[in-house]
Tab-separated table of C-alpha atoms and ligand atoms in Angstrom:
chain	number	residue	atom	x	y	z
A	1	UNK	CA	93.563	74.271	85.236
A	2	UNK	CA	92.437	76.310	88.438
A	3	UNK	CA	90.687	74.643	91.133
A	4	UNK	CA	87.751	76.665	92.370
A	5	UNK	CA	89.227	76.746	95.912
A	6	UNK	CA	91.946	78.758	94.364
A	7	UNK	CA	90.088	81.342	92.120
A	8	UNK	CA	89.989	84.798	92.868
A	9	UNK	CA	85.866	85.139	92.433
A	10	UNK	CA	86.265	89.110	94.326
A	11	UNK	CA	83.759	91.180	92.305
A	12	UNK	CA	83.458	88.501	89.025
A	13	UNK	CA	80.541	87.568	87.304
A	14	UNK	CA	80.246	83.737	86.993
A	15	UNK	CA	78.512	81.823	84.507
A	16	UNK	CA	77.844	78.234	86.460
A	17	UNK	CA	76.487	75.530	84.109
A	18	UNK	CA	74.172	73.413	86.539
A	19	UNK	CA	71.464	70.486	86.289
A	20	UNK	CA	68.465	71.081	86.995
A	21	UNK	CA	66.523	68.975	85.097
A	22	UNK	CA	64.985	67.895	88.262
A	23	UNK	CA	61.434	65.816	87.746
A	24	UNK	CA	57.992	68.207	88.005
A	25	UNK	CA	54.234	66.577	89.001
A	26	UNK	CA	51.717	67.820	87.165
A	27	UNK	CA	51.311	70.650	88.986
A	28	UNK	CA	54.640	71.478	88.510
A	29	UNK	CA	56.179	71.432	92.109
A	30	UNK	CA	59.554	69.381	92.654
A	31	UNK	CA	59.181	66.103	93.448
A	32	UNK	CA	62.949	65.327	93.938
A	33	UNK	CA	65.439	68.215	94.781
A	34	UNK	CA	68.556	66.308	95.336
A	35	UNK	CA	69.775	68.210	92.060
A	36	UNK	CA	69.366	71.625	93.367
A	37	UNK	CA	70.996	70.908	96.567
A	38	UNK	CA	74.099	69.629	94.975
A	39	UNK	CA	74.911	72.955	93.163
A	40	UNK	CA	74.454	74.948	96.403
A	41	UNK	CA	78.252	74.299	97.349
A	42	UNK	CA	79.805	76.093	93.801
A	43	UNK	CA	76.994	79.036	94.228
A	44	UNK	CA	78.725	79.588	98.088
A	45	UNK	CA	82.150	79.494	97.183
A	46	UNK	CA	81.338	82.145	94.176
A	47	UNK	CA	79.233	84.087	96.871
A	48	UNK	CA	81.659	83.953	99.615
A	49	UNK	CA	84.389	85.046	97.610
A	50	UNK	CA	82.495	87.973	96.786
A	51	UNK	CA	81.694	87.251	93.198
A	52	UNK	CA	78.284	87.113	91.522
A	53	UNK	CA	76.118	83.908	90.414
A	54	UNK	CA	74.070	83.577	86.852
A	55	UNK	CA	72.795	79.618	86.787
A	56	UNK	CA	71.960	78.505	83.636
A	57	UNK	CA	70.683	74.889	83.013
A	58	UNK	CA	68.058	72.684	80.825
A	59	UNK	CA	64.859	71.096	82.078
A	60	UNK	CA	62.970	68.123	79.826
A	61	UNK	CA	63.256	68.222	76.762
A	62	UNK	CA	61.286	70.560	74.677
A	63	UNK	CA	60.936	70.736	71.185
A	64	UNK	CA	60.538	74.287	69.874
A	65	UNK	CA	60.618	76.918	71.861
A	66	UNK	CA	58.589	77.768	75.390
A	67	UNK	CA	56.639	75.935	77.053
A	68	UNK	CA	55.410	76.233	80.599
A	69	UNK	CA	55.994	72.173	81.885
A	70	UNK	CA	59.760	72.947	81.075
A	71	UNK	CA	60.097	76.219	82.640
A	72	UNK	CA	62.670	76.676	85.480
A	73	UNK	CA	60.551	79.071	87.002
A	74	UNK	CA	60.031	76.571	89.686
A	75	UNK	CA	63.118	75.967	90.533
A	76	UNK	CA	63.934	79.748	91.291
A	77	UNK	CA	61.329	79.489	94.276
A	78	UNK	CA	62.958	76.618	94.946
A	79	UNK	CA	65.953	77.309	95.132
A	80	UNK	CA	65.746	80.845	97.020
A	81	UNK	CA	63.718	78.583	99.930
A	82	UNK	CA	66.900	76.220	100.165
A	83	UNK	CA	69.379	79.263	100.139
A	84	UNK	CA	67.176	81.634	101.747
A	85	UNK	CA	68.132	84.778	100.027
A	86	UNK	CA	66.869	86.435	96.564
A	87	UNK	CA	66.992	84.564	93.217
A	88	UNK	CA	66.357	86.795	90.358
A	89	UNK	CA	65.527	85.429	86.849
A	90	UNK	CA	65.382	86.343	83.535
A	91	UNK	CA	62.784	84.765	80.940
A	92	UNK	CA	65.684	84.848	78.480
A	93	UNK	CA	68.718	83.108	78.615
A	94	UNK	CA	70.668	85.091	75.341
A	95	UNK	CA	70.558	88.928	74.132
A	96	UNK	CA	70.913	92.536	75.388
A	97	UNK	CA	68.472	92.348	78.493
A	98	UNK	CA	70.263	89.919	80.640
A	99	UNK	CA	73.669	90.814	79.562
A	100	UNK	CA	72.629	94.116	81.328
A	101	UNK	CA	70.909	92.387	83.528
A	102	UNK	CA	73.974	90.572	84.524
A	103	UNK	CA	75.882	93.109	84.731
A	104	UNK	CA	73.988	94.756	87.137
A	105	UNK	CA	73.725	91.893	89.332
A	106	UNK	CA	75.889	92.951	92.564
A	107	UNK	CA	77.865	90.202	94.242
A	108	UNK	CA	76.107	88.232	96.678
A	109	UNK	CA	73.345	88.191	94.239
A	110	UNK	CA	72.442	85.728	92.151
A	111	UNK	CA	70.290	85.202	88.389
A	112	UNK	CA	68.679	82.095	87.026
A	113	UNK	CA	67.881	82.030	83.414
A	114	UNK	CA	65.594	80.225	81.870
A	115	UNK	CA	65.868	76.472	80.622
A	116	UNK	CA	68.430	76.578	77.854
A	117	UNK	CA	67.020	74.029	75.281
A	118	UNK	CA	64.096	76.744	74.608
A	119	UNK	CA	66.762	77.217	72.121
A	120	UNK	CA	67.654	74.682	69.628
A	121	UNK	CA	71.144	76.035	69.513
A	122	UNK	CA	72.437	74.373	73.093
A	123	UNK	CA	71.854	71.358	71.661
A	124	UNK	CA	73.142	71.409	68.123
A	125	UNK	CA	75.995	73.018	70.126
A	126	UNK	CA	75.856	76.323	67.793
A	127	UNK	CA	78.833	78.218	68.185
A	128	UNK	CA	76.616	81.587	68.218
A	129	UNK	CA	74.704	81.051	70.671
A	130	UNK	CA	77.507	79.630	72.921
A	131	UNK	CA	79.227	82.928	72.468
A	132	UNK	CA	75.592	85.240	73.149
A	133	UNK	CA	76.129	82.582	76.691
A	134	UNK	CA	79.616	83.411	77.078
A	135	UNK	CA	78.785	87.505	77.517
A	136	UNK	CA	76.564	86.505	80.938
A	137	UNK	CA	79.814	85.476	82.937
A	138	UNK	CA	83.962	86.653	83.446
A	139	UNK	CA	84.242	83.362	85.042
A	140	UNK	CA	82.617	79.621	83.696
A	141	UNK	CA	82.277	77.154	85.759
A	142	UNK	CA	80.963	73.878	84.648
A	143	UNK	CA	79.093	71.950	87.987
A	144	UNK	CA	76.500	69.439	85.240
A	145	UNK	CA	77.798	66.363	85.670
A	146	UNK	CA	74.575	64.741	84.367
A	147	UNK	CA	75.343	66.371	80.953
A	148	UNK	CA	78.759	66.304	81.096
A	149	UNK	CA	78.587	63.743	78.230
A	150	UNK	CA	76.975	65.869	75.568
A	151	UNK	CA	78.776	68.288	73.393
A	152	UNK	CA	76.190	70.841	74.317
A	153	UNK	CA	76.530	74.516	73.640
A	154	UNK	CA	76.036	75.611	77.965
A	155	UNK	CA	78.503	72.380	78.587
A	156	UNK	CA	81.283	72.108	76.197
A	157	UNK	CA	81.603	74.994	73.200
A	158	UNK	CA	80.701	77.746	75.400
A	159	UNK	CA	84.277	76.936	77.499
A	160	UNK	CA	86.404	78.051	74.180
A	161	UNK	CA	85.392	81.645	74.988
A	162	UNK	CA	86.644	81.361	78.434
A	163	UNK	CA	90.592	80.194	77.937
A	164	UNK	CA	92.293	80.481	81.597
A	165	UNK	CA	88.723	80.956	83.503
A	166	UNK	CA	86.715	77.618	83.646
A	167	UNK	CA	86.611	75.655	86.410
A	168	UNK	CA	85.025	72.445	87.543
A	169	UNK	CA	82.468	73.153	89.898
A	170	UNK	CA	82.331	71.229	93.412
A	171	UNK	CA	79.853	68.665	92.361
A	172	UNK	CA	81.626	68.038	89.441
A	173	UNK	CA	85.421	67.245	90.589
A	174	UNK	CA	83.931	65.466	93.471
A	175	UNK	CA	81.915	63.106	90.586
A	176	UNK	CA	85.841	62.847	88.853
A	177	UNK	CA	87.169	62.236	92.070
A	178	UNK	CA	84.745	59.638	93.787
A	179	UNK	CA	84.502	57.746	90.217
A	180	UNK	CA	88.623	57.738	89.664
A	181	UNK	CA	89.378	56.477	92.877
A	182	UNK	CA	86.936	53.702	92.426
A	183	UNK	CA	88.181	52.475	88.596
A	184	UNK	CA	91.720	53.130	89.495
A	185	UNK	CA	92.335	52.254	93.167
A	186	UNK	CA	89.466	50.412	94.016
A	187	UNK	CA	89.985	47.942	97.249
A	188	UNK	CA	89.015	44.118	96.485
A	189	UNK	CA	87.190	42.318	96.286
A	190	UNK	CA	85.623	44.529	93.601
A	191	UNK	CA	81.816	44.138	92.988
A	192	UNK	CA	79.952	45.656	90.066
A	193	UNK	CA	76.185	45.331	90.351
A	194	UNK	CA	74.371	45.949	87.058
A	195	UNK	CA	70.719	45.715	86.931
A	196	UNK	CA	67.491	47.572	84.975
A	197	UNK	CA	65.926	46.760	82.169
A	198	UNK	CA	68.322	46.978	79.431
A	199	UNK	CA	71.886	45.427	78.257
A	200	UNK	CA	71.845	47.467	75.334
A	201	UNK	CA	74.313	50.493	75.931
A	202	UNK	CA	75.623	48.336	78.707
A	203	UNK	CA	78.060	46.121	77.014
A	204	UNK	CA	80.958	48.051	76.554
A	205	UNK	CA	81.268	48.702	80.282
A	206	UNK	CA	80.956	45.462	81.133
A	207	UNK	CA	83.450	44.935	78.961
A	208	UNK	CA	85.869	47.290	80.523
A	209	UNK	CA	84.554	46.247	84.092
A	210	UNK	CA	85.932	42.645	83.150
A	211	UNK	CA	89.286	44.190	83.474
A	212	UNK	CA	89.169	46.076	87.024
A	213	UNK	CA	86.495	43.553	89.161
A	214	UNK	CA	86.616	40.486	91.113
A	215	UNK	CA	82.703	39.809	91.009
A	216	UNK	CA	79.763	40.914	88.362
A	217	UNK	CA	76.292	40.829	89.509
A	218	UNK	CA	74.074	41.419	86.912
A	219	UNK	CA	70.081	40.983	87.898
A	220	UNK	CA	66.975	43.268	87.015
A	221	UNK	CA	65.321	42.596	83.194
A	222	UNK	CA	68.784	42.591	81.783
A	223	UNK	CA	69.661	39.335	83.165
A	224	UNK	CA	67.416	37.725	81.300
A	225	UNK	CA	69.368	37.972	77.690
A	226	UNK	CA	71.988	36.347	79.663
A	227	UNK	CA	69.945	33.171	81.350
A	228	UNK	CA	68.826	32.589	77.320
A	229	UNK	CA	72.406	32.702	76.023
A	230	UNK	CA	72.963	29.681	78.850
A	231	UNK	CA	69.908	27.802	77.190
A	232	UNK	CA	67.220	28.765	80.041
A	233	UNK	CA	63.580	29.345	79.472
A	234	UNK	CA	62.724	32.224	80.753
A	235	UNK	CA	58.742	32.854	79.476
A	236	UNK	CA	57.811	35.841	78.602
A	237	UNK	CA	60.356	38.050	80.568
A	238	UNK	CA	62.420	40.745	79.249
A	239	UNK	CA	65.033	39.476	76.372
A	240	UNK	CA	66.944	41.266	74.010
A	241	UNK	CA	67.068	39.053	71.334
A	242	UNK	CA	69.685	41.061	69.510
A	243	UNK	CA	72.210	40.648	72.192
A	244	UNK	CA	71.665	37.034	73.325
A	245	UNK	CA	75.281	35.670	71.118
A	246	UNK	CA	77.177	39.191	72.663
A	247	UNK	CA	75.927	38.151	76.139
A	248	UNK	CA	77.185	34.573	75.540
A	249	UNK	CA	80.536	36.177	75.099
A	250	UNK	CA	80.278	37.934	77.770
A	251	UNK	CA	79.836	35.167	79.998
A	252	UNK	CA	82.718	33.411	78.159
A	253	UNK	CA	84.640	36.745	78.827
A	254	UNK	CA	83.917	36.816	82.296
A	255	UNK	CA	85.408	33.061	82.943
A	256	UNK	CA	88.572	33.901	81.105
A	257	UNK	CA	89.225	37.206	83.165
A	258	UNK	CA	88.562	34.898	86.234
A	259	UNK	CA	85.337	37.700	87.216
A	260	UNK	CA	82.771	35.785	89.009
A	261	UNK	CA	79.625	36.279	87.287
A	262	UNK	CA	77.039	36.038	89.554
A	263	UNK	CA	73.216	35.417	87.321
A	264	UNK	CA	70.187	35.284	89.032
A	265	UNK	CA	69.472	31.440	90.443
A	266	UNK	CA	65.478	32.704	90.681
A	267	UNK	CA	62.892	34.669	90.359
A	268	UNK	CA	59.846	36.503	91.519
A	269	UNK	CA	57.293	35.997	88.666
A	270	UNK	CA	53.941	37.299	87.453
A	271	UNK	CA	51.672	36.561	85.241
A	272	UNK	CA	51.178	40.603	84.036
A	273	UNK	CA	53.558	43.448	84.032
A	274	UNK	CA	51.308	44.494	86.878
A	275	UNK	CA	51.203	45.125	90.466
A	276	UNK	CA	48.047	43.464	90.855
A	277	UNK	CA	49.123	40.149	89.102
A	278	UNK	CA	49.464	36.943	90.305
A	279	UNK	CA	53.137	36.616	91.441
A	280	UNK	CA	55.154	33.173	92.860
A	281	UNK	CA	58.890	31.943	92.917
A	282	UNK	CA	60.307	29.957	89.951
A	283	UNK	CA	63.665	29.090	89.270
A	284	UNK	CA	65.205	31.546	86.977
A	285	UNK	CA	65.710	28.832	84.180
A	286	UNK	CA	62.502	27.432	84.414
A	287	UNK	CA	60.280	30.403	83.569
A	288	UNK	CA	56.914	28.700	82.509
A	289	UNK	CA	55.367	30.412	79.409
A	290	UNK	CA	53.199	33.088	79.963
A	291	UNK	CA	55.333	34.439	83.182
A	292	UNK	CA	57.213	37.528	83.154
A	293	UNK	CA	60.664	37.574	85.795
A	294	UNK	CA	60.047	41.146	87.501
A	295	UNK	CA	62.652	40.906	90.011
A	296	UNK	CA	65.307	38.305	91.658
A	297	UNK	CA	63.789	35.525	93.976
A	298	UNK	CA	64.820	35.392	97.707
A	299	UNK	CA	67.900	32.633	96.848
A	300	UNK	CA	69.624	35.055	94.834
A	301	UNK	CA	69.077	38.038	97.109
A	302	UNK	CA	70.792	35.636	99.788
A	303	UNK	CA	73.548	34.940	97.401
A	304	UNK	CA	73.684	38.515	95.738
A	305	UNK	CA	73.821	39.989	99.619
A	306	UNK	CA	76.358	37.744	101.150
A	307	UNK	CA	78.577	38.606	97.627
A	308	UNK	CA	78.233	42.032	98.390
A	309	UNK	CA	78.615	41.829	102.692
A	310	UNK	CA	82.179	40.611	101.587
A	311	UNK	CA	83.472	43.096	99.491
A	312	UNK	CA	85.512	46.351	99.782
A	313	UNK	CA	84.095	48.250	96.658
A	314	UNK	CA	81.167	48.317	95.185
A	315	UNK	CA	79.757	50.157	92.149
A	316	UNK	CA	75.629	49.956	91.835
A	317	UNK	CA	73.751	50.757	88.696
A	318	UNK	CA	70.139	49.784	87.981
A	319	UNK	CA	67.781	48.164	89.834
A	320	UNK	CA	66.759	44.470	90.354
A	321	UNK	CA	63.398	44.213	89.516
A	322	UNK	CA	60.562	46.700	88.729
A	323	UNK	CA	61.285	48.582	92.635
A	324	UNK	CA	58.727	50.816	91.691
A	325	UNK	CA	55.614	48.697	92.168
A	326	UNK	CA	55.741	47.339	95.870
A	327	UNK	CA	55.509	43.602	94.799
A	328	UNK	CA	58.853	43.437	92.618
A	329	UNK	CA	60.303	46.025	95.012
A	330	UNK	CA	62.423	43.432	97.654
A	331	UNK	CA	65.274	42.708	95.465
A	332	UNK	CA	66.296	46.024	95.058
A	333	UNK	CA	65.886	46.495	98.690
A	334	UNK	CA	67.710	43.591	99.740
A	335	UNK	CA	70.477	44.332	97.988
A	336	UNK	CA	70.625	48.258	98.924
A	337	UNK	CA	70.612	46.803	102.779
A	338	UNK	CA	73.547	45.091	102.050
A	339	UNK	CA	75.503	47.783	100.290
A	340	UNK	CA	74.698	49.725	103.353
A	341	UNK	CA	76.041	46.639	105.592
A	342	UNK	CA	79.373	46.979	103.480
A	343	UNK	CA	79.861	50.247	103.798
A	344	UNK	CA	79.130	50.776	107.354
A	345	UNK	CA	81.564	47.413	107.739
A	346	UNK	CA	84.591	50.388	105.664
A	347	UNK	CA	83.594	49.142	101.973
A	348	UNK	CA	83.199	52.083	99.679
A	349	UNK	CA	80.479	52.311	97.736
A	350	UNK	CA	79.446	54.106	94.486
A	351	UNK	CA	75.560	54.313	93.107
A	352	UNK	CA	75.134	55.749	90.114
A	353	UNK	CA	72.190	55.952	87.510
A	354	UNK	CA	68.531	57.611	87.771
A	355	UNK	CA	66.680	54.324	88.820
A	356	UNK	CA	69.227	53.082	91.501
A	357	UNK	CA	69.439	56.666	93.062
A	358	UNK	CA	65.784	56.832	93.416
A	359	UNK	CA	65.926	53.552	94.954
A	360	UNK	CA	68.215	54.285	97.843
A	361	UNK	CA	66.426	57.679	98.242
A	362	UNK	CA	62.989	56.365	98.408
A	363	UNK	CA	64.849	53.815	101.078
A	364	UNK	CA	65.897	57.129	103.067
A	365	UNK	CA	69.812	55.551	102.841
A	366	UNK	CA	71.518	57.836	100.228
A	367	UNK	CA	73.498	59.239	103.452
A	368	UNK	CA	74.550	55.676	104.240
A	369	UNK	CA	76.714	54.834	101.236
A	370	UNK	CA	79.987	56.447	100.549
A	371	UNK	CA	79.238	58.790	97.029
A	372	UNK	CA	75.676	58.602	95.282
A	373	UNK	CA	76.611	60.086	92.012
A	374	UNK	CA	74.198	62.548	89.938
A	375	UNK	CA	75.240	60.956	86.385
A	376	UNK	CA	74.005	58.472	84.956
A	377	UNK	CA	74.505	58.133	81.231
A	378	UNK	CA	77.480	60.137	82.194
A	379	UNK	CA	78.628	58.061	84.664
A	380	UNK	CA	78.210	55.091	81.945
A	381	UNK	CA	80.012	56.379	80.066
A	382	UNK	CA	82.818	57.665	82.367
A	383	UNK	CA	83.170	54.076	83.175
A	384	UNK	CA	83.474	53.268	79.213
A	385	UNK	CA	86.838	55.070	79.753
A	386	UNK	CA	84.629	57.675	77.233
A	387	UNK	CA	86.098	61.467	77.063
A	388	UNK	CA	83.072	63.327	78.142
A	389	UNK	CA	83.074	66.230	76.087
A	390	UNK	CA	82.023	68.896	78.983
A	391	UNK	CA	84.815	67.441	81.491
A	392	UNK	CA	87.517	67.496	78.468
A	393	UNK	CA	86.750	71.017	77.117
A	394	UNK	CA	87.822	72.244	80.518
A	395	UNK	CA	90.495	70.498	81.036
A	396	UNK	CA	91.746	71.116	77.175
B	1	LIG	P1	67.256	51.038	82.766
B	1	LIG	O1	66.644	52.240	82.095
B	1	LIG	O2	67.794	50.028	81.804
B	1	LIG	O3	68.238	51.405	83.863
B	1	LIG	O4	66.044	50.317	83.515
B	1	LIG	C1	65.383	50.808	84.635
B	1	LIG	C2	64.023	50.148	84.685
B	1	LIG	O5	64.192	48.754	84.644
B	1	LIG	C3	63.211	50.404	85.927
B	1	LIG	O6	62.153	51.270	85.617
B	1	LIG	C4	62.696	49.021	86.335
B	1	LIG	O7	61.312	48.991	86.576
B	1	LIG	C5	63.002	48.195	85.110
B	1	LIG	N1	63.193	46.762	85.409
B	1	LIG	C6	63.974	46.216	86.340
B	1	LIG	N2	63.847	44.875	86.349
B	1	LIG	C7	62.953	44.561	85.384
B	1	LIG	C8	62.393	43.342	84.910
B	1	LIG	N3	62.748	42.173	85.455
B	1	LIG	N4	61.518	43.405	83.901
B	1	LIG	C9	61.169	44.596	83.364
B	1	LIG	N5	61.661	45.783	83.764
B	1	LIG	C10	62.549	45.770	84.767
């Protein structure tokens, strides 16, 4: 495989595969562009190189065809304000017009089409309309690491018509790089910090986290199951009821690996799933009926903080509590503070996941952490030890 610091881009068309499924308000500005920066370093190495740029990627997820809340149009404005040159686009992302249309495009230029799952075909992953795709680019570079773990048609059958030109883009080796060193030569103590509101989906990495990690910190609605598989009460808070015996062995797991599991000790909680609700402390066993946890009490942000001050890598995924209404938002915080601590103390850190990067961007410290990664079923799954198909069909 080439590395995109080595290919020849001089006068090539290329294809780049980016995400920009970034999230809209109703009137459909961009609330968060940390997406559309990302892909900004592939588009300058293709431009200084002397190559042209078509961008394809998906927005939302519509169901049959057009419609305006899912159009990328946005993004071109966007994104020609960040670069501060031209960004053409074409309403269609397959047929005659914008292969011409590409074609045309002199380098330095660059094309956006428009979102990709107006077609049903990128997601059934039809070979067809992977190979209409394929005629838009010489050269296919895939920078999506937020779909890298779909066997899409933009992210993973479109590469078979490209043998000896696809390329990672620099997003996307740096997400392969950043998340190998940390499973495979990750400084200890090792701290995983799990949190949000689910354990489904979430079991198999802890599993696999059991084997590479000194301490597990699990807090947020998901730590719930596990305080009722130890016999607490826990009201009316967040349980999966489903995976209350799995979490049990997971706690059993933990102990034989010799992974300190750290559970919340309390908890901040209310008496409705509201910001307005009356909210007090209560031990996180001891949940009176009625009460709803919605995030970990100030003894376990202590304890959770001084874990974290004294380790050398930490991986962060999901948030403690329900951050996004200000009363539930302080053990996310607190624990973000501390990452921060770590890593400005030479720790190095890795958050990963939608909810846990909006945390530590609505704290204004995603530049104080060491890698904030743009996956995050991807990066699950990564984690898994999963092949993601769009990362394997360019290696392959
Ligand atoms: P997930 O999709 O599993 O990563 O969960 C993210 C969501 O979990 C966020 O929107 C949080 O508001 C929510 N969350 C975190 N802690 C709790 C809790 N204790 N109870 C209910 N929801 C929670």
């Amino acid at each position: 495989m080439v590395s995109i610091d080595q290919f020849d881009f001089f006068e090539k068309r290329v294809l780049i595969r980016v995400d920009y499924n970034v999230p809209l308000n109703e009137g459909l500005e961009i609330e968060d562009d940390t997406r559309i920066k990302a892909s900004i370093p592939s588009i300058d190495k293709v431009l200084d190189g002397g190559g042209s740029v078509v961008l394809m990627s998906h927005l939302g997820r519509p169901k049959n065809g057009y419609e305006k809340k899912f159009s990328l149009r946005p993004v071109q404005k966007h994104l020609a304000e960040l670069l501060n040159r031209d960004v053409e686009f074409s309403e269609e992302c397959v047929g005659e017009d914008v292969v011409l249309k590409t074609q045309q495009l002199l380098p330095g230029r660059i094309l956006l089409l428009e979102n990709l799952r107006f077609h049903q075909g990128e997601t059934s992953g039809d070979v067809s309309f992977s190979e209409e795709l394929s005629k838009l680019g010489d050269v296919y570079i895939n920078d999506a690491f937020g779909t890298s773990h779909r066997a899409h048609a933009s992210t993973s059958i479109i590469t078979r018509f490209f043998p000896g030109s696809k390329l990672f883009g620099v997003l996307l080796q740096g997400e392969i790089d950043n998340i190998e060193s940390i499973m495979h030569s990750a400084k200890h103590p090792f701290t995983a910090i799990l949190g949000g509101a689910k354990v489904a989906g979430k079991v198999e990495i802890i599993k696999q986290l059991l084997n590479k990690i000194d301490n597990l910190i699990v807090g947020g609605g998901m730590a719930f199951t596990f305080i009722k598989a130890r016999g607490g009460s826990v009201g009316s808070s967040l349980v999966d009821d489903s995976l209350i015996e799995l979490a049990g062995q997971l706690i059993e797991l933990a102990d034989e690996k010799s992974v300190h599991l750290h559970l919340p000790t309390d908890s901040i909680i209310a008496d409705n799933f509201s910001n307005d609700a009356t909210i007090r402390s209560a031990k996180i066993d001891e949940i009176p009926d009625g009460w709803t946890g919605l995030d970990i009490g100030p003894e376990t942000q202590t304890i959770f903080a001084d874990v974290i001050r004294s380790s050398r890598s930490i991986l962060w995924n999901g948030p403690m509590g329900v951050f996004e209404m200000s009363n539930f938002e302080a053990g996310t915080k607190n624990i973000a503070f501390a990452i921060v601590d770590a890593t400005s103390n030479g720790a190095f850190s890795l958050v990963g996941g939608g909810d846990s990067v909006s945390a530590i961007n609505k704290l204004g410290l995603s530049e104080k952490v060491s890698y904030v990664s743009t996956g995050g079923g991807a990066l699950l799954e990564y984690i898994e030890g999963k092949e993601l198909p769009g990362i394997k069909a360019i290696l392959n």
